[in-house]
PDB file of C-alpha atoms in Angstrom:
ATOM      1  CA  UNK A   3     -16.107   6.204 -15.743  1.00  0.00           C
ATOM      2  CA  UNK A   4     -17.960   5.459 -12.581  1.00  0.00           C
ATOM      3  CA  UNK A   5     -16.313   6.765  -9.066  1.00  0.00           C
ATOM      4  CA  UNK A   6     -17.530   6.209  -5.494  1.00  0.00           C
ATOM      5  CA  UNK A   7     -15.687   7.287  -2.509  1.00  0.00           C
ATOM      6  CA  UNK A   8     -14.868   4.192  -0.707  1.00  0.00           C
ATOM      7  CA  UNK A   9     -12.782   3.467   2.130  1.00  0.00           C
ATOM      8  CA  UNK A  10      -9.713   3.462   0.510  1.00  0.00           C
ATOM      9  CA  UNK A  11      -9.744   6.651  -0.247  1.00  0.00           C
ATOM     10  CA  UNK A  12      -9.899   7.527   3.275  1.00  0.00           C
ATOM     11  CA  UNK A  13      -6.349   5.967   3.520  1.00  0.00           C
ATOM     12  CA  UNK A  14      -4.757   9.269   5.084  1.00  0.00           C
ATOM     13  CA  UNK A  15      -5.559   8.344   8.855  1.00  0.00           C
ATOM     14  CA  UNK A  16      -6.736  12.160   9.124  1.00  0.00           C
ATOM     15  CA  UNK A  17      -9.596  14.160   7.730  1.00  0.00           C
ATOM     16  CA  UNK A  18      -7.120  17.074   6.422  1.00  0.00           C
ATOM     17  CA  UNK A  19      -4.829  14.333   4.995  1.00  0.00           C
ATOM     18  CA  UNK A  20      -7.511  12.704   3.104  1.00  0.00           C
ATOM     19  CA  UNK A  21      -8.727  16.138   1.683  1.00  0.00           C
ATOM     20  CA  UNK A  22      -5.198  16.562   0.264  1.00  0.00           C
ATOM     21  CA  UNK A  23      -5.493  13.030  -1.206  1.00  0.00           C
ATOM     22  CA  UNK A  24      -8.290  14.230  -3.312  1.00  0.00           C
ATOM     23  CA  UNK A  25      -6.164  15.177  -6.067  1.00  0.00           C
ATOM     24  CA  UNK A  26      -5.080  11.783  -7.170  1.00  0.00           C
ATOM     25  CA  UNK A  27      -1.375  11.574  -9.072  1.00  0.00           C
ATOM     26  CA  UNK A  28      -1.156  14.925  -7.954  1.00  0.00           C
ATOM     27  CA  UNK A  29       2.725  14.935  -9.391  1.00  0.00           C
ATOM     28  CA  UNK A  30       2.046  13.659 -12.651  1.00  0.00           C
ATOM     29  CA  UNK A  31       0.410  16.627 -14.832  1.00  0.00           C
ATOM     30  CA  UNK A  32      -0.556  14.215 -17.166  1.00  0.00           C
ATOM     31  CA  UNK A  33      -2.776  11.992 -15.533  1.00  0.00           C
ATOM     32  CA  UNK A  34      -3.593  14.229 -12.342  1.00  0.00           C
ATOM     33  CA  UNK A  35      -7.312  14.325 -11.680  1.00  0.00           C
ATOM     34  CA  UNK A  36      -8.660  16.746  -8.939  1.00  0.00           C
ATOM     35  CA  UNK A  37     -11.874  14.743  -7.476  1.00  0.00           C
ATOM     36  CA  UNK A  38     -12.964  17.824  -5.758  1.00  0.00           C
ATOM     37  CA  UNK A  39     -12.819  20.274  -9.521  1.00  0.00           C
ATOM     38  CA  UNK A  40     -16.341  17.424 -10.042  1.00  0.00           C
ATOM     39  CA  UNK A  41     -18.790  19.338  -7.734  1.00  0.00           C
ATOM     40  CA  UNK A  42     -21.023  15.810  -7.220  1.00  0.00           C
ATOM     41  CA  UNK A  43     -17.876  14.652  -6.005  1.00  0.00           C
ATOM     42  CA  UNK A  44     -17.099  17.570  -3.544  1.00  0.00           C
ATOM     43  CA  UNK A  45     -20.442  17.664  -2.323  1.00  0.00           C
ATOM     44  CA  UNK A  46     -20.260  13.204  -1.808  1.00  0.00           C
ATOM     45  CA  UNK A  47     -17.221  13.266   0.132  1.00  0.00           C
ATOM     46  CA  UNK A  48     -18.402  14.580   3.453  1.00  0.00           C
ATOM     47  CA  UNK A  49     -21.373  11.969   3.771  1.00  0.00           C
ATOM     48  CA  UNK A  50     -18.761   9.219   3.124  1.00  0.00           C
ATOM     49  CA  UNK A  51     -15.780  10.882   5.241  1.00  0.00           C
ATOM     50  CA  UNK A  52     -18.708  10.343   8.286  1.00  0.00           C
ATOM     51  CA  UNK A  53     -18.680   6.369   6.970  1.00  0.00           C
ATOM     52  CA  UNK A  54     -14.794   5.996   6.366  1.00  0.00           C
ATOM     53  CA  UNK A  55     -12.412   8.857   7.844  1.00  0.00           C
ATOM     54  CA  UNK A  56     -10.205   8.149  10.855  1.00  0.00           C
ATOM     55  CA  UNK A  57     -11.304  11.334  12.279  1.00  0.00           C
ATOM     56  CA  UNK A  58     -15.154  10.429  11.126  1.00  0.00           C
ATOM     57  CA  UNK A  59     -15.839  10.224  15.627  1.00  0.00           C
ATOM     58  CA  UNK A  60     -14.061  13.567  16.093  1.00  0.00           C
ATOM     59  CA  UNK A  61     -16.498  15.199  13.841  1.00  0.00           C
ATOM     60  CA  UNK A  62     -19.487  13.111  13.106  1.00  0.00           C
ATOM     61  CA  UNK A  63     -21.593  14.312  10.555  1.00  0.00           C
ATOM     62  CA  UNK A  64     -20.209  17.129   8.489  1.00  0.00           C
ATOM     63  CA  UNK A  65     -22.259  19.634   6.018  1.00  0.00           C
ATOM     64  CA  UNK A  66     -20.951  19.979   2.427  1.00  0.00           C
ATOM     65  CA  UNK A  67     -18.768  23.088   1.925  1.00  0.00           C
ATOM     66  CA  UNK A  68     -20.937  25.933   0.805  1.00  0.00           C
ATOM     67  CA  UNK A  69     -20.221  27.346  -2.443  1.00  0.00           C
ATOM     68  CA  UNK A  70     -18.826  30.539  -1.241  1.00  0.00           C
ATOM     69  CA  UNK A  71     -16.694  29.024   0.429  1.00  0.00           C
ATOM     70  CA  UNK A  72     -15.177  26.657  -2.072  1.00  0.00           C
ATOM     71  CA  UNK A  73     -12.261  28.743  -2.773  1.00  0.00           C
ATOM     72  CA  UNK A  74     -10.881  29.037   0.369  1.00  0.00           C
ATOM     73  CA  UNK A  75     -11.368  25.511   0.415  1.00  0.00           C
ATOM     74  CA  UNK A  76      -9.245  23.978  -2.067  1.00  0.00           C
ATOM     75  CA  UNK A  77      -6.860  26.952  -1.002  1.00  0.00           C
ATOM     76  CA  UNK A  78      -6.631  25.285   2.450  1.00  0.00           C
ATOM     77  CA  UNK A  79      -6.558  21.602   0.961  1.00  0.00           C
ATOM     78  CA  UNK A  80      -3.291  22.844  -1.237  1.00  0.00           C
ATOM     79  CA  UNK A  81      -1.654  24.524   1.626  1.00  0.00           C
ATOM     80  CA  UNK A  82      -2.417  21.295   3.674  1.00  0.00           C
ATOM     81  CA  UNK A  83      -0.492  18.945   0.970  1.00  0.00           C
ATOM     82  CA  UNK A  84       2.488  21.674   0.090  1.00  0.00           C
ATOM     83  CA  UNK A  85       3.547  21.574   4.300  1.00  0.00           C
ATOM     84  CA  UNK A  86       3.005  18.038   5.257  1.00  0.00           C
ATOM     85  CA  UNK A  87       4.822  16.983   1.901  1.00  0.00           C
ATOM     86  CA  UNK A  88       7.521  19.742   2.897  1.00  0.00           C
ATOM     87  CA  UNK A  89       7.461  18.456   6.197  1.00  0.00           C
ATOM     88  CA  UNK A  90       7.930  14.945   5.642  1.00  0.00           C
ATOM     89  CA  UNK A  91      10.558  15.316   2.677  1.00  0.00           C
ATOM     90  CA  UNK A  92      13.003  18.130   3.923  1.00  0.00           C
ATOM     91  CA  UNK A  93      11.306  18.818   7.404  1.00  0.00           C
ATOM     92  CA  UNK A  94       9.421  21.794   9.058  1.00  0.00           C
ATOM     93  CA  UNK A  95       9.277  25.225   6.879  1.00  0.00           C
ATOM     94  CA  UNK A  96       8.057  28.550   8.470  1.00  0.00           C
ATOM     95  CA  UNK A  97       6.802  30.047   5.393  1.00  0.00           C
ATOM     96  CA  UNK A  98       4.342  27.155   4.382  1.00  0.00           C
ATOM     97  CA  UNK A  99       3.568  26.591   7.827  1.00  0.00           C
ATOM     98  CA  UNK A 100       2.194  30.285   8.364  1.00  0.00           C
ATOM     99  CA  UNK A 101       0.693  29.970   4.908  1.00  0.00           C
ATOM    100  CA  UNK A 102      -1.233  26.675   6.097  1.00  0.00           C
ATOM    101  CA  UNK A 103      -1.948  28.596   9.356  1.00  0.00           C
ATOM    102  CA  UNK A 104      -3.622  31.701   7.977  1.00  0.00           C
ATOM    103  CA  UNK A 105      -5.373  29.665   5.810  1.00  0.00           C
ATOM    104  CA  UNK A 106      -6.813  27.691   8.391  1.00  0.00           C
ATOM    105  CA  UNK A 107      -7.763  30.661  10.249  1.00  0.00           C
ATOM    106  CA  UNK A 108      -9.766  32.035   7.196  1.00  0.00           C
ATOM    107  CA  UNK A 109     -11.316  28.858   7.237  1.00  0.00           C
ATOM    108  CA  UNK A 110     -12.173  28.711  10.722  1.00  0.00           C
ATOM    109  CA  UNK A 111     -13.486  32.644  10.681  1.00  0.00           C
ATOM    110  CA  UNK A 112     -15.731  32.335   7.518  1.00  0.00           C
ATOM    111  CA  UNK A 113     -17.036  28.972   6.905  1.00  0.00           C
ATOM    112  CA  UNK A 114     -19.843  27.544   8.798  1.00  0.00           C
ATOM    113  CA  UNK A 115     -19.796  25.211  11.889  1.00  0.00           C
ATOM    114  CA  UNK A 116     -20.282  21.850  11.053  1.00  0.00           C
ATOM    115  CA  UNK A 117     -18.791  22.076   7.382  1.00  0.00           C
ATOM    116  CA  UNK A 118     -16.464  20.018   5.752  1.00  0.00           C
ATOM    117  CA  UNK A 119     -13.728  23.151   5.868  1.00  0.00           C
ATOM    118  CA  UNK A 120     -14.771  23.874   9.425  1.00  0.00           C
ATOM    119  CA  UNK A 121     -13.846  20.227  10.335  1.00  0.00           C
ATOM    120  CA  UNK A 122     -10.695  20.188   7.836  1.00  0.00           C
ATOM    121  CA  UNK A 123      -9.242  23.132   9.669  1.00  0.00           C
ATOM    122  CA  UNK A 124      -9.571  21.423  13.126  1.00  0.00           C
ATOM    123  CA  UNK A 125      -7.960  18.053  11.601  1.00  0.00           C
ATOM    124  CA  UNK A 126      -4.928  20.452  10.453  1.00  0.00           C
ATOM    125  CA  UNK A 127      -4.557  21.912  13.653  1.00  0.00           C
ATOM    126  CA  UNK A 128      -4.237  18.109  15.168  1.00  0.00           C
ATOM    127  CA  UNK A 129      -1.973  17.365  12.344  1.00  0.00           C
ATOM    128  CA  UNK A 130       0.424  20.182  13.207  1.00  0.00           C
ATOM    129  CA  UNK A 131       0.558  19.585  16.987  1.00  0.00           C
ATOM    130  CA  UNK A 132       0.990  16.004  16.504  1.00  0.00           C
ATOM    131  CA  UNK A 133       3.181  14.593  19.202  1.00  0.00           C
ATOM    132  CA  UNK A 134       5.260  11.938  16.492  1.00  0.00           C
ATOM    133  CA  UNK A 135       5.548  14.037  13.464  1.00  0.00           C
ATOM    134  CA  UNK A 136       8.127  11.409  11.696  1.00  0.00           C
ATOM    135  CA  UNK A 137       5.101   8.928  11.309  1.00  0.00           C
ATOM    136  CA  UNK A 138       3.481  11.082   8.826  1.00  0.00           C
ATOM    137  CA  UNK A 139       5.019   9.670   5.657  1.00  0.00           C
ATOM    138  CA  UNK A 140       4.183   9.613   1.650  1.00  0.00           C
ATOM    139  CA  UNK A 141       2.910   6.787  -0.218  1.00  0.00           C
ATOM    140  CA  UNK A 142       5.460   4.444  -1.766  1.00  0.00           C
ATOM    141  CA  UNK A 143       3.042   3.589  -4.781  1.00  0.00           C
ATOM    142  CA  UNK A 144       0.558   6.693  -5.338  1.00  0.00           C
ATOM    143  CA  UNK A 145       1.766   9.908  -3.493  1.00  0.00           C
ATOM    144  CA  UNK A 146      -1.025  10.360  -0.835  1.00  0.00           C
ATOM    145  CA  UNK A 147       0.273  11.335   2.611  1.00  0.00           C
ATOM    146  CA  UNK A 148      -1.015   9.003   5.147  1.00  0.00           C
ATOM    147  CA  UNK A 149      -0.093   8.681   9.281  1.00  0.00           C
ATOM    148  CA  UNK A 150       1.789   5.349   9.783  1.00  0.00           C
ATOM    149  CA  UNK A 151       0.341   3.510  12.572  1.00  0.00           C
ATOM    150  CA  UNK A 152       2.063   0.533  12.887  1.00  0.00           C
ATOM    151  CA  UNK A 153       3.804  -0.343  15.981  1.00  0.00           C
ATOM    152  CA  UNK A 154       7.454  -0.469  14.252  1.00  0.00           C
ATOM    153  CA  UNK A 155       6.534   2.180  12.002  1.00  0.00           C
ATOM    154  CA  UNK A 156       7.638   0.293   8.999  1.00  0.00           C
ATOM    155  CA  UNK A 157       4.119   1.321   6.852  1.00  0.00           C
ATOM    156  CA  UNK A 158       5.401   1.896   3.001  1.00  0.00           C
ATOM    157  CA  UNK A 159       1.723   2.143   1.458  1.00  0.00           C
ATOM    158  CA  UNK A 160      -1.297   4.151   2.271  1.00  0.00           C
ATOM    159  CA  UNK A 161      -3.328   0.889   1.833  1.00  0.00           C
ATOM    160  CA  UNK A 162      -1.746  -2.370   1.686  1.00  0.00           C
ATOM    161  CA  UNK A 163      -4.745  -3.923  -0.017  1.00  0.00           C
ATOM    162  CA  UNK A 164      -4.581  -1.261  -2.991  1.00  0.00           C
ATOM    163  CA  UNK A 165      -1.026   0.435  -3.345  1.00  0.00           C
ATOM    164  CA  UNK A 166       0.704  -2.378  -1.273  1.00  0.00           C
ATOM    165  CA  UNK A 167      -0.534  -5.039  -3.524  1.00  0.00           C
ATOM    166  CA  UNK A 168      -0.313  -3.020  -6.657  1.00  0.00           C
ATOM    167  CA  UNK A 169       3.760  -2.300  -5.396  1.00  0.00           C
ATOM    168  CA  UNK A 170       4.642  -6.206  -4.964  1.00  0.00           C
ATOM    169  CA  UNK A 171       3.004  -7.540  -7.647  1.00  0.00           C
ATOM    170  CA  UNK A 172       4.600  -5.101  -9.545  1.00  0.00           C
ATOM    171  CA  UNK A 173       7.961  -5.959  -8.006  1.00  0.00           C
ATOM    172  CA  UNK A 174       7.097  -9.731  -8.614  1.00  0.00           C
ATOM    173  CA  UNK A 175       6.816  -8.786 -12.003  1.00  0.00           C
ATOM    174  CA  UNK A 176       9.988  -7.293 -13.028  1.00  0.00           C
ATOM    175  CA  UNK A 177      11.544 -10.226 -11.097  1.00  0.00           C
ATOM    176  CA  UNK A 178       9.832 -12.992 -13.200  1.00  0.00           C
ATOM    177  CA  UNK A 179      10.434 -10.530 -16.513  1.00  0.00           C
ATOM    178  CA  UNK A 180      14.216 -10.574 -15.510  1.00  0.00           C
ATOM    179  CA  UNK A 181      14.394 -14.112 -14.882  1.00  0.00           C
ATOM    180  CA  UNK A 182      12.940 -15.127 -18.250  1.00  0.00           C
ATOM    181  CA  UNK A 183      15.681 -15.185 -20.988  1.00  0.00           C
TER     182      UNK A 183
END
């Protein structure tokens, strides 16, 4: 099967939040598929976060994560999903927040200026003081944390033309099923 990163993958409205998304059904063991455990993949994203991220003018072009550093990486991208999904479902834990704090801070003392962890490790720090926490929310359809920025903040999808479709055609489905005798 063929993959590209392409903007909709960039649905997250923040660089750290669109590193979490990475992992794709990341709550269903069975069809959970870590885009980052494909090194071609890891080593594409930062060229196309520069093209498609929210945060692409914050941090322009970013370097691939060097492969010492790949560890820490995906050790920072889970501690970046566990306390924004904690956050958003059952609000603000210590624990996970010092966890996602030291690993930023291993981040920020060992990888390299310019790198996709480097510039990961700033977005969190953004994400964390962000002034509106409650418009960080979880997608209705696929799971991906995303920043609603809708004026009303009414935003149930990630991406309206992906998961947004994909939710009311299903829902126009099950109507026209029921309907049927």
């Amino acid at each position: 099967m063929s993959f590209s990163w392409t903007p909709h993958r960039f649905a997250g409205g923040a660089l750290a939040l669109d590193v979490a998304n990475s992992v794709v059904l990341r709550e269903d063991s069975a069809r959970r598929i870590d885009r980052f455990a494909i090194g071609e993949q890891m080593r594409g994203f930062p060229q196309a976060a520069a093209k498609f991220c929210a945060e692409r003018a914050l941090f322009g072009d970013i370097a691939p994560v060097s492969a010492e550093n790949e560890t820490d990486f995906i050790a920072l991208r889970e501690a970046i999903d566990l306390y924004f999904r904690r956050r958003i479902l059952k609000g603000s834990d210590n624990q996970l927040l010092a966890a996602l704090l030291e690993a930023t801070a291993r981040t920020l003392r060992d990888a390299s200026p310019g790198s996709l962890a480097t510039a990961t490790a700033h977005s969190v720090l953004r994400l964390i003081a962000m002034p509106d926490p409650e418009r960080m929310k979880i997608c209705g359809n696929c799971g991906w944390l995303f920043i609603d920025r809708s004026k009303n903040r009414s935003r149930a999808w990630c991406d309206m033309a992906v998961c947004g479709n994909r939710a009311k055609a299903n829902r126009h489905y099950r109507r026209k099923k029921e309907e049927t005798p």
